[in-house]
PDB file of N, CA and C in Angstrom:
ATOM      1  N   UNK A 678      53.479   2.491  42.326  1.00 69.00           N
ATOM      2  CA  UNK A 678      52.916   2.246  43.641  1.00 69.00           C
ATOM      3  C   UNK A 678      51.397   2.307  43.571  1.00 69.00           C
ATOM      4  N   UNK A 679      50.897   3.301  42.893  1.00 77.00           N
ATOM      5  CA  UNK A 679      49.446   3.431  42.781  1.00 77.00           C
ATOM      6  C   UNK A 679      48.866   2.281  41.956  1.00 77.00           C
ATOM      7  N   UNK A 680      49.616   1.818  40.985  1.00 86.00           N
ATOM      8  CA  UNK A 680      49.169   0.675  40.184  1.00 86.00           C
ATOM      9  C   UNK A 680      49.028  -0.587  41.020  1.00 86.00           C
ATOM     10  N   UNK A 681      49.974  -0.801  41.935  1.00 82.00           N
ATOM     11  CA  UNK A 681      49.881  -1.971  42.814  1.00 82.00           C
ATOM     12  C   UNK A 681      48.676  -1.850  43.744  1.00 82.00           C
ATOM     13  N   UNK A 682      48.423  -0.642  44.239  1.00 82.00           N
ATOM     14  CA  UNK A 682      47.274  -0.440  45.119  1.00 82.00           C
ATOM     15  C   UNK A 682      45.975  -0.746  44.377  1.00 82.00           C
ATOM     16  N   UNK A 683      45.882  -0.285  43.147  1.00 85.00           N
ATOM     17  CA  UNK A 683      44.683  -0.563  42.348  1.00 85.00           C
ATOM     18  C   UNK A 683      44.554  -2.053  42.049  1.00 85.00           C
ATOM     19  N   UNK A 684      45.667  -2.727  41.801  1.00 87.00           N
ATOM     20  CA  UNK A 684      45.633  -4.163  41.548  1.00 87.00           C
ATOM     21  C   UNK A 684      45.096  -4.927  42.757  1.00 87.00           C
ATOM     22  N   UNK A 685      45.599  -4.606  43.946  1.00 83.00           N
ATOM     23  CA  UNK A 685      45.123  -5.290  45.143  1.00 83.00           C
ATOM     24  C   UNK A 685      43.664  -4.945  45.439  1.00 83.00           C
ATOM     25  N   UNK A 686      43.255  -3.716  45.108  1.00 86.00           N
ATOM     26  CA  UNK A 686      41.861  -3.328  45.298  1.00 86.00           C
ATOM     27  C   UNK A 686      40.945  -4.146  44.390  1.00 86.00           C
ATOM     28  N   UNK A 687      41.345  -4.348  43.149  1.00 89.00           N
ATOM     29  CA  UNK A 687      40.548  -5.148  42.214  1.00 89.00           C
ATOM     30  C   UNK A 687      40.495  -6.604  42.666  1.00 89.00           C
ATOM     31  N   UNK A 688      41.626  -7.119  43.152  1.00 89.00           N
ATOM     32  CA  UNK A 688      41.645  -8.490  43.677  1.00 89.00           C
ATOM     33  C   UNK A 688      40.695  -8.606  44.865  1.00 89.00           C
ATOM     34  N   UNK A 689      40.670  -7.584  45.724  1.00 88.00           N
ATOM     35  CA  UNK A 689      39.780  -7.598  46.885  1.00 88.00           C
ATOM     36  C   UNK A 689      38.318  -7.594  46.459  1.00 88.00           C
ATOM     37  N   UNK A 690      37.987  -6.812  45.449  1.00 88.00           N
ATOM     38  CA  UNK A 690      36.600  -6.763  44.974  1.00 88.00           C
ATOM     39  C   UNK A 690      36.190  -8.101  44.381  1.00 88.00           C
ATOM     40  N   UNK A 691      37.042  -8.688  43.564  1.00 90.00           N
ATOM     41  CA  UNK A 691      36.723  -9.986  42.948  1.00 90.00           C
ATOM     42  C   UNK A 691      36.590 -11.060  44.023  1.00 90.00           C
ATOM     43  N   UNK A 692      37.489 -11.064  44.998  1.00 88.00           N
ATOM     44  CA  UNK A 692      37.422 -12.063  46.071  1.00 88.00           C
ATOM     45  C   UNK A 692      36.156 -11.887  46.910  1.00 88.00           C
ATOM     46  N   UNK A 693      35.757 -10.645  47.142  1.00 87.00           N
ATOM     47  CA  UNK A 693      34.544 -10.396  47.913  1.00 87.00           C
ATOM     48  C   UNK A 693      33.302 -10.881  47.155  1.00 87.00           C
ATOM     49  N   UNK A 694      33.272 -10.657  45.854  1.00 88.00           N
ATOM     50  CA  UNK A 694      32.133 -11.102  45.045  1.00 88.00           C
ATOM     51  C   UNK A 694      32.044 -12.624  45.040  1.00 88.00           C
ATOM     52  N   UNK A 695      33.193 -13.287  45.007  1.00 88.00           N
ATOM     53  CA  UNK A 695      33.214 -14.741  44.983  1.00 88.00           C
ATOM     54  C   UNK A 695      33.056 -15.369  46.364  1.00 88.00           C
ATOM     55  N   UNK A 696      33.051 -14.560  47.415  1.00 88.00           N
ATOM     56  CA  UNK A 696      32.807 -15.058  48.751  1.00 88.00           C
ATOM     57  C   UNK A 696      34.027 -15.413  49.560  1.00 88.00           C
ATOM     58  N   UNK A 697      35.193 -15.011  49.125  1.00 86.00           N
ATOM     59  CA  UNK A 697      36.422 -15.276  49.868  1.00 86.00           C
ATOM     60  C   UNK A 697      36.706 -14.090  50.785  1.00 86.00           C
ATOM     61  N   UNK A 698      36.103 -14.086  51.960  1.00 82.00           N
ATOM     62  CA  UNK A 698      36.194 -12.942  52.867  1.00 82.00           C
ATOM     63  C   UNK A 698      37.591 -12.672  53.382  1.00 82.00           C
ATOM     64  N   UNK A 699      38.325 -13.722  53.723  1.00 87.00           N
ATOM     65  CA  UNK A 699      39.674 -13.527  54.256  1.00 87.00           C
ATOM     66  C   UNK A 699      40.614 -12.930  53.241  1.00 87.00           C
ATOM     67  N   UNK A 700      40.567 -13.439  52.038  1.00 84.00           N
ATOM     68  CA  UNK A 700      41.434 -12.923  50.969  1.00 84.00           C
ATOM     69  C   UNK A 700      41.035 -11.495  50.615  1.00 84.00           C
ATOM     70  N   UNK A 701      39.730 -11.235  50.608  1.00 85.00           N
ATOM     71  CA  UNK A 701      39.258  -9.885  50.280  1.00 85.00           C
ATOM     72  C   UNK A 701      39.721  -8.881  51.330  1.00 85.00           C
ATOM     73  N   UNK A 702      39.640  -9.260  52.587  1.00 87.00           N
ATOM     74  CA  UNK A 702      40.083  -8.357  53.651  1.00 87.00           C
ATOM     75  C   UNK A 702      41.572  -8.096  53.607  1.00 87.00           C
ATOM     76  N   UNK A 703      42.347  -9.152  53.359  1.00 88.00           N
ATOM     77  CA  UNK A 703      43.796  -8.994  53.286  1.00 88.00           C
ATOM     78  C   UNK A 703      44.191  -8.125  52.094  1.00 88.00           C
ATOM     79  N   UNK A 704      43.567  -8.358  50.960  1.00 87.00           N
ATOM     80  CA  UNK A 704      43.884  -7.564  49.766  1.00 87.00           C
ATOM     81  C   UNK A 704      43.491  -6.108  49.945  1.00 87.00           C
ATOM     82  N   UNK A 705      42.359  -5.880  50.579  1.00 87.00           N
ATOM     83  CA  UNK A 705      41.929  -4.503  50.829  1.00 87.00           C
ATOM     84  C   UNK A 705      42.884  -3.809  51.785  1.00 87.00           C
ATOM     85  N   UNK A 706      43.368  -4.525  52.790  1.00 90.00           N
ATOM     86  CA  UNK A 706      44.339  -3.945  53.717  1.00 90.00           C
ATOM     87  C   UNK A 706      45.645  -3.591  53.036  1.00 90.00           C
ATOM     88  N   UNK A 707      46.131  -4.474  52.194  1.00 89.00           N
ATOM     89  CA  UNK A 707      47.369  -4.207  51.450  1.00 89.00           C
ATOM     90  C   UNK A 707      47.182  -3.019  50.518  1.00 89.00           C
ATOM     91  N   UNK A 708      46.040  -2.962  49.842  1.00 88.00           N
ATOM     92  CA  UNK A 708      45.772  -1.845  48.937  1.00 88.00           C
ATOM     93  C   UNK A 708      45.734  -0.526  49.700  1.00 88.00           C
ATOM     94  N   UNK A 709      45.157  -0.538  50.884  1.00 91.00           N
ATOM     95  CA  UNK A 709      45.071   0.680  51.683  1.00 91.00           C
ATOM     96  C   UNK A 709      46.460   1.130  52.125  1.00 91.00           C
ATOM     97  N   UNK A 710      47.287   0.211  52.569  1.00 92.00           N
ATOM     98  CA  UNK A 710      48.644   0.550  52.994  1.00 92.00           C
ATOM     99  C   UNK A 710      49.452   1.108  51.825  1.00 92.00           C
ATOM    100  N   UNK A 711      49.363   0.459  50.672  1.00 89.00           N
ATOM    101  CA  UNK A 711      50.102   0.942  49.496  1.00 89.00           C
ATOM    102  C   UNK A 711      49.626   2.322  49.057  1.00 89.00           C
ATOM    103  N   UNK A 712      48.322   2.573  49.162  1.00 90.00           N
ATOM    104  CA  UNK A 712      47.788   3.880  48.783  1.00 90.00           C
ATOM    105  C   UNK A 712      48.314   4.967  49.710  1.00 90.00           C
ATOM    106  N   UNK A 713      48.370   4.686  51.015  1.00 94.00           N
ATOM    107  CA  UNK A 713      48.884   5.681  51.950  1.00 94.00           C
ATOM    108  C   UNK A 713      50.371   5.926  51.733  1.00 94.00           C
ATOM    109  N   UNK A 714      51.124   4.890  51.424  1.00 93.00           N
ATOM    110  CA  UNK A 714      52.546   5.073  51.115  1.00 93.00           C
ATOM    111  C   UNK A 714      52.698   5.937  49.865  1.00 93.00           C
ATOM    112  N   UNK A 715      51.846   5.682  48.855  1.00 92.00           N
ATOM    113  CA  UNK A 715      51.873   6.498  47.644  1.00 92.00           C
ATOM    114  C   UNK A 715      51.600   7.961  47.969  1.00 92.00           C
ATOM    115  N   UNK A 716      50.595   8.225  48.811  1.00 93.00           N
ATOM    116  CA  UNK A 716      50.272   9.603  49.159  1.00 93.00           C
ATOM    117  C   UNK A 716      51.424  10.292  49.883  1.00 93.00           C
ATOM    118  N   UNK A 717      52.056   9.591  50.808  1.00 95.00           N
ATOM    119  CA  UNK A 717      53.180  10.176  51.543  1.00 95.00           C
ATOM    120  C   UNK A 717      54.323  10.496  50.591  1.00 95.00           C
ATOM    121  N   UNK A 718      54.670   9.572  49.716  1.00 93.00           N
ATOM    122  CA  UNK A 718      55.755   9.818  48.766  1.00 93.00           C
ATOM    123  C   UNK A 718      55.413  10.947  47.798  1.00 93.00           C
ATOM    124  N   UNK A 719      54.161  11.057  47.407  1.00 94.00           N
ATOM    125  CA  UNK A 719      53.731  12.128  46.517  1.00 94.00           C
ATOM    126  C   UNK A 719      53.874  13.493  47.191  1.00 94.00           C
ATOM    127  N   UNK A 720      53.444  13.590  48.446  1.00 96.00           N
ATOM    128  CA  UNK A 720      53.555  14.853  49.178  1.00 96.00           C
ATOM    129  C   UNK A 720      55.027  15.211  49.398  1.00 96.00           C
ATOM    130  N   UNK A 721      55.854  14.235  49.734  1.00 95.00           N
ATOM    131  CA  UNK A 721      57.280  14.493  49.930  1.00 95.00           C
ATOM    132  C   UNK A 721      57.910  14.994  48.636  1.00 95.00           C
ATOM    133  N   UNK A 722      57.551  14.391  47.517  1.00 94.00           N
ATOM    134  CA  UNK A 722      58.129  14.836  46.249  1.00 94.00           C
ATOM    135  C   UNK A 722      57.673  16.250  45.887  1.00 94.00           C
ATOM    136  N   UNK A 723      56.428  16.584  46.211  1.00 93.00           N
ATOM    137  CA  UNK A 723      55.959  17.956  45.965  1.00 93.00           C
ATOM    138  C   UNK A 723      56.719  18.965  46.821  1.00 93.00           C
ATOM    139  N   UNK A 724      56.935  18.634  48.086  1.00 95.00           N
ATOM    140  CA  UNK A 724      57.657  19.538  48.981  1.00 95.00           C
ATOM    141  C   UNK A 724      59.096  19.718  48.503  1.00 95.00           C
ATOM    142  N   UNK A 725      59.746  18.636  48.123  1.00 94.00           N
ATOM    143  CA  UNK A 725      61.127  18.726  47.635  1.00 94.00           C
ATOM    144  C   UNK A 725      61.186  19.572  46.364  1.00 94.00           C
ATOM    145  N   UNK A 726      60.214  19.405  45.497  1.00 93.00           N
ATOM    146  CA  UNK A 726      60.197  20.204  44.269  1.00 93.00           C
ATOM    147  C   UNK A 726      60.012  21.688  44.561  1.00 93.00           C
ATOM    148  N   UNK A 727      59.135  22.002  45.517  1.00 94.00           N
ATOM    149  CA  UNK A 727      58.921  23.408  45.870  1.00 94.00           C
ATOM    150  C   UNK A 727      60.145  24.013  46.549  1.00 94.00           C
ATOM    151  N   UNK A 728      60.849  23.237  47.361  1.00 94.00           N
ATOM    152  CA  UNK A 728      62.045  23.741  48.046  1.00 94.00           C
ATOM    153  C   UNK A 728      63.170  23.989  47.045  1.00 94.00           C
ATOM    154  N   UNK A 729      63.306  23.129  46.061  1.00 93.00           N
ATOM    155  CA  UNK A 729      64.374  23.308  45.058  1.00 93.00           C
ATOM    156  C   UNK A 729      64.139  24.514  44.172  1.00 93.00           C
ATOM    157  N   UNK A 730      62.874  24.857  43.928  1.00 88.00           N
ATOM    158  CA  UNK A 730      62.578  26.034  43.105  1.00 88.00           C
ATOM    159  C   UNK A 730      62.959  27.321  43.809  1.00 88.00           C
ATOM    160  N   UNK A 731      62.762  27.355  45.108  1.00 74.00           N
ATOM    161  CA  UNK A 731      63.005  28.609  45.857  1.00 74.00           C
ATOM    162  C   UNK A 731      64.454  28.915  46.076  1.00 74.00           C
TER     163      UNK A 731
END
């Protein structure tokens, strides 16, 4: 998940440098959504791991 977020972020940077504003904005939005999903899943997995230990 984090790899996909980084991929879309790199695509957004390249598109912004080349002047493709619409593609850059869309890629940055997708990267942001994927990053937040990654963070939520990471926190959930940490909580589940801590609950199973106890």
